[in-house]
Coordinates of C-alpha atoms in Angstrom, one line a residue:
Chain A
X417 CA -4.4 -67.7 22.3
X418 CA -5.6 -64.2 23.7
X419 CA -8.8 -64.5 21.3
X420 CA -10.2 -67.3 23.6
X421 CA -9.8 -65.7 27.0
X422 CA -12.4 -62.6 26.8
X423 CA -12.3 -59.6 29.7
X424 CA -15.5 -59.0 30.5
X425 CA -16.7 -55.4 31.2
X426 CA -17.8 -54.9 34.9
X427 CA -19.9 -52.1 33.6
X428 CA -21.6 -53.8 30.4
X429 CA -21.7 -56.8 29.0
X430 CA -19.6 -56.0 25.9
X431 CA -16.3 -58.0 25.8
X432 CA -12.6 -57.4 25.0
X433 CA -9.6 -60.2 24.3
X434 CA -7.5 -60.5 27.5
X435 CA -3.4 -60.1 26.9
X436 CA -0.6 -62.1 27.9
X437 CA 2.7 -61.0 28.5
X438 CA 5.6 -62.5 27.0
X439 CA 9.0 -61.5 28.6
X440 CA 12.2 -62.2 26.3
X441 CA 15.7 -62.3 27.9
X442 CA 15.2 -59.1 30.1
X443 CA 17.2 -57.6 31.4
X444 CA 17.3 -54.6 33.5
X445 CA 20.8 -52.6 35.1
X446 CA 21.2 -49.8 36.9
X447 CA 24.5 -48.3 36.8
X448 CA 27.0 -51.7 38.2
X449 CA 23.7 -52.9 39.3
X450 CA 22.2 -56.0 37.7
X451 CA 18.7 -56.2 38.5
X452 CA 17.2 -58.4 36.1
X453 CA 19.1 -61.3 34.5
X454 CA 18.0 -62.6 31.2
X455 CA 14.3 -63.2 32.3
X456 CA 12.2 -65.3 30.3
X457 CA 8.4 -65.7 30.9
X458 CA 5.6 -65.6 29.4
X459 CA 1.8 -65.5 31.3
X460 CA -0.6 -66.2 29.6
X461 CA -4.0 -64.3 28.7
X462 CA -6.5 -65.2 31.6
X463 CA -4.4 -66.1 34.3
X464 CA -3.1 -65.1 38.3
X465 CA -0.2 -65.1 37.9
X466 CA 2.1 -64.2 41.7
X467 CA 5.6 -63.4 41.2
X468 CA 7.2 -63.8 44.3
X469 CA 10.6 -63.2 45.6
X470 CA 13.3 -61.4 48.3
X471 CA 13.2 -57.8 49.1
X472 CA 15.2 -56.2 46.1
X473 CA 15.2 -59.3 44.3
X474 CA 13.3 -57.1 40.8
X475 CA 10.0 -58.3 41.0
X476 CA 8.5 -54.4 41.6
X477 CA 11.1 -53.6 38.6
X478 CA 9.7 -56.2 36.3
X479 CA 6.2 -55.1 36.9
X480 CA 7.5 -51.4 35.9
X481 CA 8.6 -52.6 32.8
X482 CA 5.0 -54.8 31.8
X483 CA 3.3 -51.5 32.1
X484 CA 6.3 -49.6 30.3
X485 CA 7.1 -47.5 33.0
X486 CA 11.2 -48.8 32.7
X487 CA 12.5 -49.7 30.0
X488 CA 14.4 -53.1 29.3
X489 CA 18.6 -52.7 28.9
X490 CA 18.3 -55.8 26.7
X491 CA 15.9 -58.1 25.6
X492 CA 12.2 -57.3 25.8
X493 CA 8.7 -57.2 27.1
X494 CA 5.5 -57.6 24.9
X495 CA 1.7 -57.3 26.2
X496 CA -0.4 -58.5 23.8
X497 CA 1.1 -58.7 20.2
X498 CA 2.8 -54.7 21.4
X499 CA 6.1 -53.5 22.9
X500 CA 5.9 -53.1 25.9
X501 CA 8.5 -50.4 26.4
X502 CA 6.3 -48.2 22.9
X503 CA 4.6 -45.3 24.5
X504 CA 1.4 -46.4 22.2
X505 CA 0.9 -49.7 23.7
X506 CA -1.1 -47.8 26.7
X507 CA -3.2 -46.8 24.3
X508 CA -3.8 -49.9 22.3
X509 CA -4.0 -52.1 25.9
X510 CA -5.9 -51.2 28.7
X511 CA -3.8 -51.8 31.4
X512 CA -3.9 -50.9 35.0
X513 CA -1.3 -51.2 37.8
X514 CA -2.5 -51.2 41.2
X515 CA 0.4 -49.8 43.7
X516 CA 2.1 -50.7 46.6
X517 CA 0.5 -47.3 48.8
X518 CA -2.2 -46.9 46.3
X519 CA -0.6 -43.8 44.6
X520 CA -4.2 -42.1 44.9
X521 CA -4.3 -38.4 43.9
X522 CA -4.4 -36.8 47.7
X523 CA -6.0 -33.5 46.2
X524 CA -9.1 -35.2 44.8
X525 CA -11.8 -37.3 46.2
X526 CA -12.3 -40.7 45.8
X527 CA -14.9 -40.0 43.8
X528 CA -12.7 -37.9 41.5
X529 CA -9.7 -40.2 41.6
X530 CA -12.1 -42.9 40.0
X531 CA -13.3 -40.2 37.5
X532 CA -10.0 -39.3 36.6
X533 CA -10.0 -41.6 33.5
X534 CA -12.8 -42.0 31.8
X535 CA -13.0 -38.1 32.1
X536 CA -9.6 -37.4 30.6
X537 CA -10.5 -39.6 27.7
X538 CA -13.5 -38.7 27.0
X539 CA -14.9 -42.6 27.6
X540 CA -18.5 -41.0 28.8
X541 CA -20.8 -38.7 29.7
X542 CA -20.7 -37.6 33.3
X543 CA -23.7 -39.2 34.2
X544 CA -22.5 -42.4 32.4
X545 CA -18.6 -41.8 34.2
X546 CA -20.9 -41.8 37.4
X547 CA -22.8 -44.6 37.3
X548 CA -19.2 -46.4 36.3
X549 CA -17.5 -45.0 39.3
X550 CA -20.3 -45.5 41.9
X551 CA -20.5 -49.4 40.1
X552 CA -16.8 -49.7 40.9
X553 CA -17.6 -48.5 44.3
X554 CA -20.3 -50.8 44.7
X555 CA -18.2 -53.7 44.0
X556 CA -15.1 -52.8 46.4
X557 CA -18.3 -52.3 49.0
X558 CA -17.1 -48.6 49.3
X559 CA -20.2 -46.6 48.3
X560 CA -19.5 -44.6 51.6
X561 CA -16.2 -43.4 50.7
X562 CA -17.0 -41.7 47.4
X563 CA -16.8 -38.3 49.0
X564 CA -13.6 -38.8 51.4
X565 CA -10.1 -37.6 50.5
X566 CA -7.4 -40.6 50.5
X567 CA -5.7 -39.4 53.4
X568 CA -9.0 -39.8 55.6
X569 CA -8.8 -43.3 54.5
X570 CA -7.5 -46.9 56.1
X571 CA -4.6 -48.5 54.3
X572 CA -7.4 -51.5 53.6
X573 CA -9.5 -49.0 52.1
X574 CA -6.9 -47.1 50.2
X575 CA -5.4 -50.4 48.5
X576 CA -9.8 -51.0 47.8
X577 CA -9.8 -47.4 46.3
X578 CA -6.8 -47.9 44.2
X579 CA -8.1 -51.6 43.2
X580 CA -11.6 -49.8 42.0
X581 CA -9.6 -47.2 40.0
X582 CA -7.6 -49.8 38.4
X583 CA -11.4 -51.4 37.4
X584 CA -12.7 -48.1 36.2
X585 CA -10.3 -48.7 33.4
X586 CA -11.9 -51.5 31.9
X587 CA -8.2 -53.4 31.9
X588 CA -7.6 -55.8 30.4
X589 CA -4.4 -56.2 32.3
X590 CA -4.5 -55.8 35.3
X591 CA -0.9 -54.9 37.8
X592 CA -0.7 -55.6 41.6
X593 CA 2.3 -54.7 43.3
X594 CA 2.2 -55.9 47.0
X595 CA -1.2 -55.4 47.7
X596 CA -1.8 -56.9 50.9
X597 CA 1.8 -55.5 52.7
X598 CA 1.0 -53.4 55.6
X599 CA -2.5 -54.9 56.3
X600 CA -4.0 -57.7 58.8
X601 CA -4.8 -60.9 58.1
X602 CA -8.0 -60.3 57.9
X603 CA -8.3 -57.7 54.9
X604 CA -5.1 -59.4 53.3
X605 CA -7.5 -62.5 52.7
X606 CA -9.9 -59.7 51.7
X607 CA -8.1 -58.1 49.0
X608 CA -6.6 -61.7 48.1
X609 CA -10.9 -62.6 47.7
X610 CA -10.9 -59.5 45.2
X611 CA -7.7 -60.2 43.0
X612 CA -9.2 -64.0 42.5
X613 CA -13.3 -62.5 42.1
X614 CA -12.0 -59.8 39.7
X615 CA -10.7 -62.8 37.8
X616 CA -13.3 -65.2 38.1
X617 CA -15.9 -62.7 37.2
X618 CA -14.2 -60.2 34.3
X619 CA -11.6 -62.6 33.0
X620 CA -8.8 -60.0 33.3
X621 CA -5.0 -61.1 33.2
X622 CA -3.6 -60.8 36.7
X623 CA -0.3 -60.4 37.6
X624 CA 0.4 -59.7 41.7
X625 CA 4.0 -59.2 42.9
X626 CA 3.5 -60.2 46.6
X627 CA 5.5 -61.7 49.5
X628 CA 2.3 -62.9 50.8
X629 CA 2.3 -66.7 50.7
X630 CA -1.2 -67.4 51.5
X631 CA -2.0 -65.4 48.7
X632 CA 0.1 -66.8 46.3
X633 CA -0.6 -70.5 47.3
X634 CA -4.6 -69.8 47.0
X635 CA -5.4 -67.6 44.0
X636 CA -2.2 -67.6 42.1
X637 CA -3.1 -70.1 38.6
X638 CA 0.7 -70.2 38.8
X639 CA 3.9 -68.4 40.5
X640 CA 7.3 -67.4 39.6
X641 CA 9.9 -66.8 42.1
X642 CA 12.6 -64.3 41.1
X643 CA 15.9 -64.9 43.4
X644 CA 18.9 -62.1 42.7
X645 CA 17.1 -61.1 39.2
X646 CA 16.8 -64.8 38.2
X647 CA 13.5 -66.2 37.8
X648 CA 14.3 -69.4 40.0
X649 CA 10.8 -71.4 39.8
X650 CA 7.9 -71.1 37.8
X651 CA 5.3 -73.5 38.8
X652 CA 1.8 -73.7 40.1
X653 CA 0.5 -73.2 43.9
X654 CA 0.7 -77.2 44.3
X655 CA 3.9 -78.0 43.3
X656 CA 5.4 -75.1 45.0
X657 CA 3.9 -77.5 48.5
X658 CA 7.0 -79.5 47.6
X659 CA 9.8 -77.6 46.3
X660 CA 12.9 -79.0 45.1
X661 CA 14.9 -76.4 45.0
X662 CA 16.0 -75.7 48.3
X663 CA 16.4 -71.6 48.2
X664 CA 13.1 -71.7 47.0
X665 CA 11.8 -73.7 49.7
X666 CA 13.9 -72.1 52.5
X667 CA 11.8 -68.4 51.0
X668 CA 8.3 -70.4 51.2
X669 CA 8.6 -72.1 54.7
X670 CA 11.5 -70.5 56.6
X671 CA 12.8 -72.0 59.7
X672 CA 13.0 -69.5 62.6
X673 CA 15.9 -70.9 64.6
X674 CA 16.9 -68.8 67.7
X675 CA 20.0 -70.6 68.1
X676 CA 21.8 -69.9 64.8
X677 CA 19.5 -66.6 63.4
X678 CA 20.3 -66.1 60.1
X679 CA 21.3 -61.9 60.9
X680 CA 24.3 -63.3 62.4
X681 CA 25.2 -65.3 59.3
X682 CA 24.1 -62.1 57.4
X683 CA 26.6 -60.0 59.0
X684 CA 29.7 -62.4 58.8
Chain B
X622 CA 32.8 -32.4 35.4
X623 CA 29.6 -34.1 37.2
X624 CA 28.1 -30.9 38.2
X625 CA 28.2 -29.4 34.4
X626 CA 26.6 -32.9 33.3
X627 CA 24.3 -32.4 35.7
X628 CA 22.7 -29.1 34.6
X629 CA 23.0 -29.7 31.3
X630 CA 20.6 -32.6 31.9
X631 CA 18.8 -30.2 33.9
X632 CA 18.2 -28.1 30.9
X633 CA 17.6 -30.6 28.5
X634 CA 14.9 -32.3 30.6
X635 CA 13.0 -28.7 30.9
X636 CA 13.3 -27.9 26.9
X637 CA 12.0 -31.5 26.5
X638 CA 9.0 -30.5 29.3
X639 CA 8.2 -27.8 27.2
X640 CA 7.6 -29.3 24.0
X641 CA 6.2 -32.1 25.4
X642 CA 3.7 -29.8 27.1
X643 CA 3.4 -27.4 24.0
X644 CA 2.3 -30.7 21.9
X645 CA -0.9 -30.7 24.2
X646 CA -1.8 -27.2 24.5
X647 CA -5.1 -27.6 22.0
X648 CA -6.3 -29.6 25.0
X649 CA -6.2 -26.4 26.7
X650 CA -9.8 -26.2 27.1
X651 CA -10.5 -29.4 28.4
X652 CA -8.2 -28.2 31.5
X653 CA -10.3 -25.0 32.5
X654 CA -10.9 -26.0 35.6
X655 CA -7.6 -26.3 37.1
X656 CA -6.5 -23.2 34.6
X657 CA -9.0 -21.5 37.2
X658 CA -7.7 -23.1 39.7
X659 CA -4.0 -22.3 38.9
X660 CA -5.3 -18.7 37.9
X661 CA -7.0 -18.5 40.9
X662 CA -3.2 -19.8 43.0
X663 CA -0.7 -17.8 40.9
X664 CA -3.1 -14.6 40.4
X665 CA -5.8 -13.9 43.4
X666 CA -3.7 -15.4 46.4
X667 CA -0.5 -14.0 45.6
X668 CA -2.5 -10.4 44.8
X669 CA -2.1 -9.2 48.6
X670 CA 1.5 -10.1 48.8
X671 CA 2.5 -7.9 45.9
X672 CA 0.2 -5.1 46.9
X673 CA 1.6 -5.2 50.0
X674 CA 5.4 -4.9 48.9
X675 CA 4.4 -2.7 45.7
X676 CA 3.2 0.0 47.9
X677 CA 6.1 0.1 50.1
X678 CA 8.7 0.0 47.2
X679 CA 6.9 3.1 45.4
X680 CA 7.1 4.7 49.2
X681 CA 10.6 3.8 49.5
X682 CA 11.6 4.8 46.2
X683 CA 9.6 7.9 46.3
X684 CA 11.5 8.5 50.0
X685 CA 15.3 7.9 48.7
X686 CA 14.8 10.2 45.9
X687 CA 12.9 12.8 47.7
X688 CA 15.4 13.4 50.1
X689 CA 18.1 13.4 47.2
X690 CA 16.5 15.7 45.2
X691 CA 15.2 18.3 47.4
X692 CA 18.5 19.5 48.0
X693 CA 18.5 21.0 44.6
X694 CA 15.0 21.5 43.9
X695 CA 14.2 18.7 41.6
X696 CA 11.6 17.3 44.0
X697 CA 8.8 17.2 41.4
X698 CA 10.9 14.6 38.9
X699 CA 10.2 12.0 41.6
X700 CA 6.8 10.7 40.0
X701 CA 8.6 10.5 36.8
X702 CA 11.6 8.3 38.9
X703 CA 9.2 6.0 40.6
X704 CA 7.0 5.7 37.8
X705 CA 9.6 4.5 35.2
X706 CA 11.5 2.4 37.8
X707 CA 8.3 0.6 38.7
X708 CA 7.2 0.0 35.3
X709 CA 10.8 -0.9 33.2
X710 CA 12.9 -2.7 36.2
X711 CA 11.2 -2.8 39.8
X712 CA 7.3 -4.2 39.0
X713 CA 8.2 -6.8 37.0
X714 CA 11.5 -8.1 39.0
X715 CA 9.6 -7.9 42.1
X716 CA 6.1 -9.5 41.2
X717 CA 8.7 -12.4 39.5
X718 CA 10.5 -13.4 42.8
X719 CA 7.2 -12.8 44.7
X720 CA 5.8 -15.5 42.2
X721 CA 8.9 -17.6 42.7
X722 CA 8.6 -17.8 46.6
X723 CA 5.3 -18.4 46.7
X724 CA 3.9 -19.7 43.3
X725 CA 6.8 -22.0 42.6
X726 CA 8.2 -23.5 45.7
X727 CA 4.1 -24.9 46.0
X728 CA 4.2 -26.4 42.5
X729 CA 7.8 -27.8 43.2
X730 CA 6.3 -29.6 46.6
X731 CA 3.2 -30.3 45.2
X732 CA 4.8 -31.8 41.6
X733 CA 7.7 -33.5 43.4
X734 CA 6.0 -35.6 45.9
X735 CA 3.6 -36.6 43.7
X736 CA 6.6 -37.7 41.6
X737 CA 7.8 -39.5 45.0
X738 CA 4.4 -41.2 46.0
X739 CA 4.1 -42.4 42.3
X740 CA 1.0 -40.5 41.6
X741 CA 2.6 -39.0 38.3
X742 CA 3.1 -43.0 37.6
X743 CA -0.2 -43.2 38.1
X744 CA -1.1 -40.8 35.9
X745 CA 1.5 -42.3 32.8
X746 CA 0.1 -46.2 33.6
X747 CA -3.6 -44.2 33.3
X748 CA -2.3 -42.8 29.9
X749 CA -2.7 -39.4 31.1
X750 CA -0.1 -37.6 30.3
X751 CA 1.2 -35.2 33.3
X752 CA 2.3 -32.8 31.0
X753 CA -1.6 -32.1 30.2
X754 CA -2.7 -32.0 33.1
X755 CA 0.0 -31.0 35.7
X756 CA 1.8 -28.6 34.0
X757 CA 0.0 -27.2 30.8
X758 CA -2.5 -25.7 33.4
X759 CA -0.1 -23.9 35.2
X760 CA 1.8 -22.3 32.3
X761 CA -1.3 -21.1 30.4
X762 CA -2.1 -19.9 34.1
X763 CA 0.8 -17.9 34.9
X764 CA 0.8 -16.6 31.3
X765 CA -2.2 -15.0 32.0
X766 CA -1.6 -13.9 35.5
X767 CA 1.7 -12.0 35.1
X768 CA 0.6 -8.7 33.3
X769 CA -2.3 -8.4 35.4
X770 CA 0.0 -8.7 38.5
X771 CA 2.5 -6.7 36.9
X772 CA 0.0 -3.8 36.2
X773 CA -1.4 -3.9 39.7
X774 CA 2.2 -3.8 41.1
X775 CA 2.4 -0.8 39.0
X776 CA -0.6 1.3 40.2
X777 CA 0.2 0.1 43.9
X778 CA 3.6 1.3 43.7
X779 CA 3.3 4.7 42.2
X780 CA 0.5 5.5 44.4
X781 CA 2.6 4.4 47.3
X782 CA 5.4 7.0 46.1
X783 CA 2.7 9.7 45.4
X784 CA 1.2 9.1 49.1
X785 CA 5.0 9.2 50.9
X786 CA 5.8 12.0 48.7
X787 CA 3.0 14.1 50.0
X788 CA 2.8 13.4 53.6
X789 CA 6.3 13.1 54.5
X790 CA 7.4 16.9 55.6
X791 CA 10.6 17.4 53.5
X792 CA 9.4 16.0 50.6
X793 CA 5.6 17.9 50.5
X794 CA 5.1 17.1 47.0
X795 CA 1.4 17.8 45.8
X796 CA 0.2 14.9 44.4
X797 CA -1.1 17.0 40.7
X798 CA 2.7 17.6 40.4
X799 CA 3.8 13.7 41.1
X800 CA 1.2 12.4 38.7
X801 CA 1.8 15.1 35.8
X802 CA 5.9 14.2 35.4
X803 CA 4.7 10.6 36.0
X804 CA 2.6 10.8 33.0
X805 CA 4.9 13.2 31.3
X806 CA 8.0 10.8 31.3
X807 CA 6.5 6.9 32.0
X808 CA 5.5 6.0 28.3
X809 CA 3.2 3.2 26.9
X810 CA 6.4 1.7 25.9
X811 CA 8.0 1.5 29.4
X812 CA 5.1 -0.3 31.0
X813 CA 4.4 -2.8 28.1
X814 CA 8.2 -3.6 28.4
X815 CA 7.7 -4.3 31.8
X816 CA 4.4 -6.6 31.0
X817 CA 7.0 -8.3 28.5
X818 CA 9.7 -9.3 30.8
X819 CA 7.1 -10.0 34.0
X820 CA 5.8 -12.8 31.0
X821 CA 9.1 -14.0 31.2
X822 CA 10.0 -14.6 34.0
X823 CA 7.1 -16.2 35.0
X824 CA 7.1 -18.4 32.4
X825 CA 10.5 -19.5 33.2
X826 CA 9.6 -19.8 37.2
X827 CA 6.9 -22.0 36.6
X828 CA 8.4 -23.8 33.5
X829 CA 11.6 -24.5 35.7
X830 CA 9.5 -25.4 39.1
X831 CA 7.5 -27.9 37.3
X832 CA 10.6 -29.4 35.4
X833 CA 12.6 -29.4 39.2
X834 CA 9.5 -31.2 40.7
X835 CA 8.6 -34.0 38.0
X836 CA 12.5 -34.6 38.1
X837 CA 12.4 -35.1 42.2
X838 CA 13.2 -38.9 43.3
X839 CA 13.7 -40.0 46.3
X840 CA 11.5 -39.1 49.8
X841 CA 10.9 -36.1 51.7
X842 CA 14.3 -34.6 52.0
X843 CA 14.4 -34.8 48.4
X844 CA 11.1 -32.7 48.0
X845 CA 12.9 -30.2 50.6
X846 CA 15.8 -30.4 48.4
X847 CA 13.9 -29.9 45.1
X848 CA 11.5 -26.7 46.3
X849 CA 15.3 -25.2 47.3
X850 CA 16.4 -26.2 44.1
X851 CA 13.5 -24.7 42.4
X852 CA 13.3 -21.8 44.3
X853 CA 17.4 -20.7 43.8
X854 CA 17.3 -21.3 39.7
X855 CA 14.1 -19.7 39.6
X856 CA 15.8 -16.3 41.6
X857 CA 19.0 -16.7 39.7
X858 CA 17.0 -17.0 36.3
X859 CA 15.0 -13.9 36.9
X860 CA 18.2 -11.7 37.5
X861 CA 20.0 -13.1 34.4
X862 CA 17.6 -12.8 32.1
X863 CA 16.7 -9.1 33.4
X864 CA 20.1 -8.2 32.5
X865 CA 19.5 -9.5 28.8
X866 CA 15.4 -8.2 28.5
X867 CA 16.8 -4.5 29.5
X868 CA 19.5 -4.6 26.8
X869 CA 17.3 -5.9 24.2
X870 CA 14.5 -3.5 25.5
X871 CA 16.5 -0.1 25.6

C-alpha cells in the first residue's frame, strides 16, 4: 500500500514512500485515568486525516503516541511497517508534528529554528540548508520573517513558522495538533488552505487533531471522532453532513438553547 | 514513603541524564558554538560576581585573623591562613554556590520551560536528542570553566587579604611578609585539591539543574518551583560532598 502513495520533496524532485499509521487496541491510562480505550484505526498512506473530538476526550494523546512521544499501556501503534513507541522509528520515518503553540525555539530565529534540523543531521551544506529554509519560507509566504525571534511573531505566523519547520524535514508524516485554535476565521481557512496544498502538492500523510469543523468537513479525506477515549465515528466529510449517531451529531452541529444551557445540566 | 520515592526517582532520572548525555559526548565538537556560548554564561559573566566576593572574603579572612593573632605576635602567619583557606575549603565552596545561584537557577528556567512549552518535544519529534544539545554543552562548559574560576577566586582573595592586611592599622602587615608564609605553607597540592573539588561541584550543579529542568511539567509556578528546587539540591549537594572531598583529600 505505502509504495503507491509517494511524498514528494518540496525541495527536489526526488521521492520517498508515504506511511500509514495503523493503531491496534490502544490504549493509554494515567494513574485511575483511562484515556484511550482499545482504539483501533488505521490511516492510510496519502491521506487527511482530522480526528476530532471533546476537550480531554485523547485526541492530543493519541497524536503523542503516532510520533512516540507516549507510550501505549496496551496494544500498539505502528507508522509505517515500525513501532511506533521504538526510539529508531524517528530515524527510519521522517515524521513531523506541528504543535498546538508552535513549540518554536524562543532563543533562535526563525531562520535558525528552520535550520535546526538539517544542521543537527548533517542533511546539507549551509548554503544548501539555506536555500531549503528560505524555500520553506517562500512557500508559507514568510520570506520577511526569517530574521525575527518567535516571540515578535503573530500567533498566524507562529503556527506558519512551526508549519515550515515541520516541511524542512522532508516528512513523510506529517502531525497537526489544533492548528487553527486561537486564530480568526480568516487565517484558520489559511492554514486549513496549507494542511490540504501540502497534501495535494508533496503527497505527505496528514493527520490534524482539530475542533475546527470547517476544517475538518473541507480538507479532511476522512475524520474520526474520539468521544471519552472511544473512537465513536470514522467516516468521511460527507457522511459526517448526516450523522446517525446522535452524540456525534450533537458535537458537529450543537444547539445553543438559552432556555435549558447545557452548564446547568453540567453542574447537576 | 512518597517523598523517599520521590528522590529516589530524582536520582535515578539524573544518573540516567548522565549517561544518556555521556553516549553523545564525541558529538562534542559539533556543539562548539553553544560550548562558547555556555563557556561564555558559566565563565565570563559570572567572573565579576566571584571577583567581587573573592576579594572581600580574603579581606575578611585576612581581618578576623589579624585581629586574633596580633595579640600574640603571630601576625605574619596570616598569608599562610588566607592562602590555604582560599585554596583547600573557601575558593572552591564559594565559586560553587556562586555558580549555583546564578549559573544554575538560569539553566533550570531556561531547561524547564522549554520542557513546559514542548520545545524539548520538539526537539525528540525532530530526533535531536536534548541531551546533545541542551545539556552536553553545558557540562563540557562548566567542566572547563570551574578551575579557571576557582584560580581567579584564588588570586582575588589572597590579594584581598594581603591589601586589608596592610592598610588596616592594627594589623600593618607588609605585604613581602604576607606573600612569603603564603608561598611558604599554600602547596601545589592545596590549590589542585581545591581545582578538584570546584570540578565537582560544578559538575554536579549543572548535572542536577539540567536533570531538575528537563523533569519540570506543568506551567509557570512549576518553573518557579523547579529553579528553587534546583537551586536548594544544588547548595545542599555542594556542602555534602565537601565534607566527603576534604576527607578523601587530607
Amino acid at each position: 500500500m505505502s509504495t503507491c502513495h509517494q511524498t514528494r520533496n518540496p525541495f527536489s524532485e526526488t521521492e520517498s514512500p508515504a506511511v500509514g499509521v495503523t493503531c491496534e487496541q490502544l490504549s493509554k491510562r494515567f494513574g485511575s485515568l483511562e484515556v484511550l480505550k482499545q482504539i483501533d484505526l488505521r490511516i492510510e498512506p496519502g491521506e487527511i486525516f482530522v480526528l476530532m473530538g471533546p476537550s480531554g476526550s485523547g485526541k492530543s494523546v493519541l497524536l503523542k503516541h503516532i510520533v512516540g512521544l507516549e507510550r501505549p499501556s496496551s496494544g500498539k501503534v505502528t507508522v509505517g511497517e515500525f513501532d511506533a513507541a521504538d526510539a529508531t522509528t524517528r530515524e527510519r520515518v521522517r515524521m513531523a508534528l506541528v504543535f498546538q503553540a508552535g513549540a518554536l525555539f524562543n532563543s533562535l530565529t526563525v531562520y535558525d529554528n528552520l535550520a535546526l534540523y538539517p544542521r543537527e543531521h548533517r542533511l546539507a551544506s549551509e548554503a544548501g540548508i539555506r536555500e531549503k529554509v528560505m524555500r520553506a519560507l517562500q512557500i508559507l509566504s514568510l520570506e520577511d520573517a526569517a530574521g525575527k525571534y518567535p516571540s515578535q511573531l503573530s500567533g498566524g505566523m507562529r503556527k506558519r513558522v512551526a508549519i515550515a519547520r515541520a516541511l524542512v524535514m522532508e516528512p513523510q508524516l506529517m502531525l497537526y495538533d489544533e492548528p487553527t485554535s486561537e486564530l480568526d476565521p480568516v487565517m484558520a481557512a489559511t492554514i486549513s488552505e496549507i494542511i490540504a496544498t501540502l497534501k495535494d502538492e508533496y503527497h505527505v500523510t496528514s493527520i490534524v487533531v482539530s475542533h475546527d469543523r470547517d476544517l475538518a468537513l473541507n480538507i479532511a479525506d476522512r475524520v474520526g471522532i474520539l468521544m471519552e477515549g472511544r473512537l465513536a465515528v470514522v467516516a468521511t466529510p460527507a457522511e459526517l453532513r448526516s450523522p446517525a449517531d446522535e452524540r456525534v451529531a450533537d458535537f458537529l452541529n450543537p444547539k445553543i438553547n438559552l432556555k435549558q444551557p447545557r452548564f446547568r445540566a453540567l453542574a447537576t | 514513603m512518597k517523598p523517599i520515592l520521590a528522590v529516589l526517582e530524582g536520582i535515578g532520572d539524573t544518573v540516567l541524564l548522565l549517561v544518556r548525555t555521556l553516549r553523545h559526548a564525541p558529538a562534542l565538537p559539533r556543539q562548539w558554538p553553544r560550548f562558547v556560548d555556555q563557556c561564555y554564561q558559566i565563565g565570563y559573566a559570572t567572573l565579576p560576581i566571584v571577583a567581587i566576593l573573592s576579594f572581600f572574603i580574603g579581606g575578611v579572612l585576612a581581618l578576623q585573623a589579624g585581629y586574633s593573632m596580633s595579640n600574640f605576635g603571630a601576625k605574619e602567619f596570616i598569608g599562610s591562613l588566607v592562602g590555604l583557606s582560599m585554596a583547600r575549603a573557601l575558593g572552591p565552596v564559594m565559586v560553587a554556590v556562586l555558580v549555583a545561584g546564578r549559573v544554575g537557577s538560569a539553566i533550570t528556567a531556561e531547561l524547564a520551560s522549554m520542557k513546559v512549552y514542548q520545545e524539548v518535544d520538539a526537539l525528540v519529534t525532530m530526533n535531536i536528542p536534548p541531551e546533545r544539545i541542551l545539556v552536553l554543552p553545558r557540562l563540557a562548559a562548566v567542566l572547563v570553566m570551574m578551575p579557571v574560576l576557582a584560580i581567579i577566586a584564588n588570586l582575588v582573595g589572597w590579594f584581598g587579604g594581603a591589601l586589608v592586611a596592610h592598610t588596616v592599622d592594627f594589623i600593618a602587615l607588609e605585604p613581602d611578609k604576607y606573600f612569603e608564609t603564603l608561598r611558604r605553607y599554600t602547596k601545589f597540592e592545596d590549590v589542585s585539591d581545591g581545582l578538584v573539588k570546584a570540578e565537582v561541584f560544578g559538575f554536579v550543579v549543572v548535572l542536577v539543574c539540567c536533570s531538575i529542568g528537563l523533569r519540570t511539567r506543568g506551567g509557570p509556578r512549576e518553573i518557579g518551583a523547579s529553579v528553587t528546587k534546583a537551586v536548594v539540591t544544588s547548595l545542599i549537594l555542594i556542602l555534602v560532598l565537601d565534607y566527603f572531598l576534604t576527607k578523601a583529600l587530607l
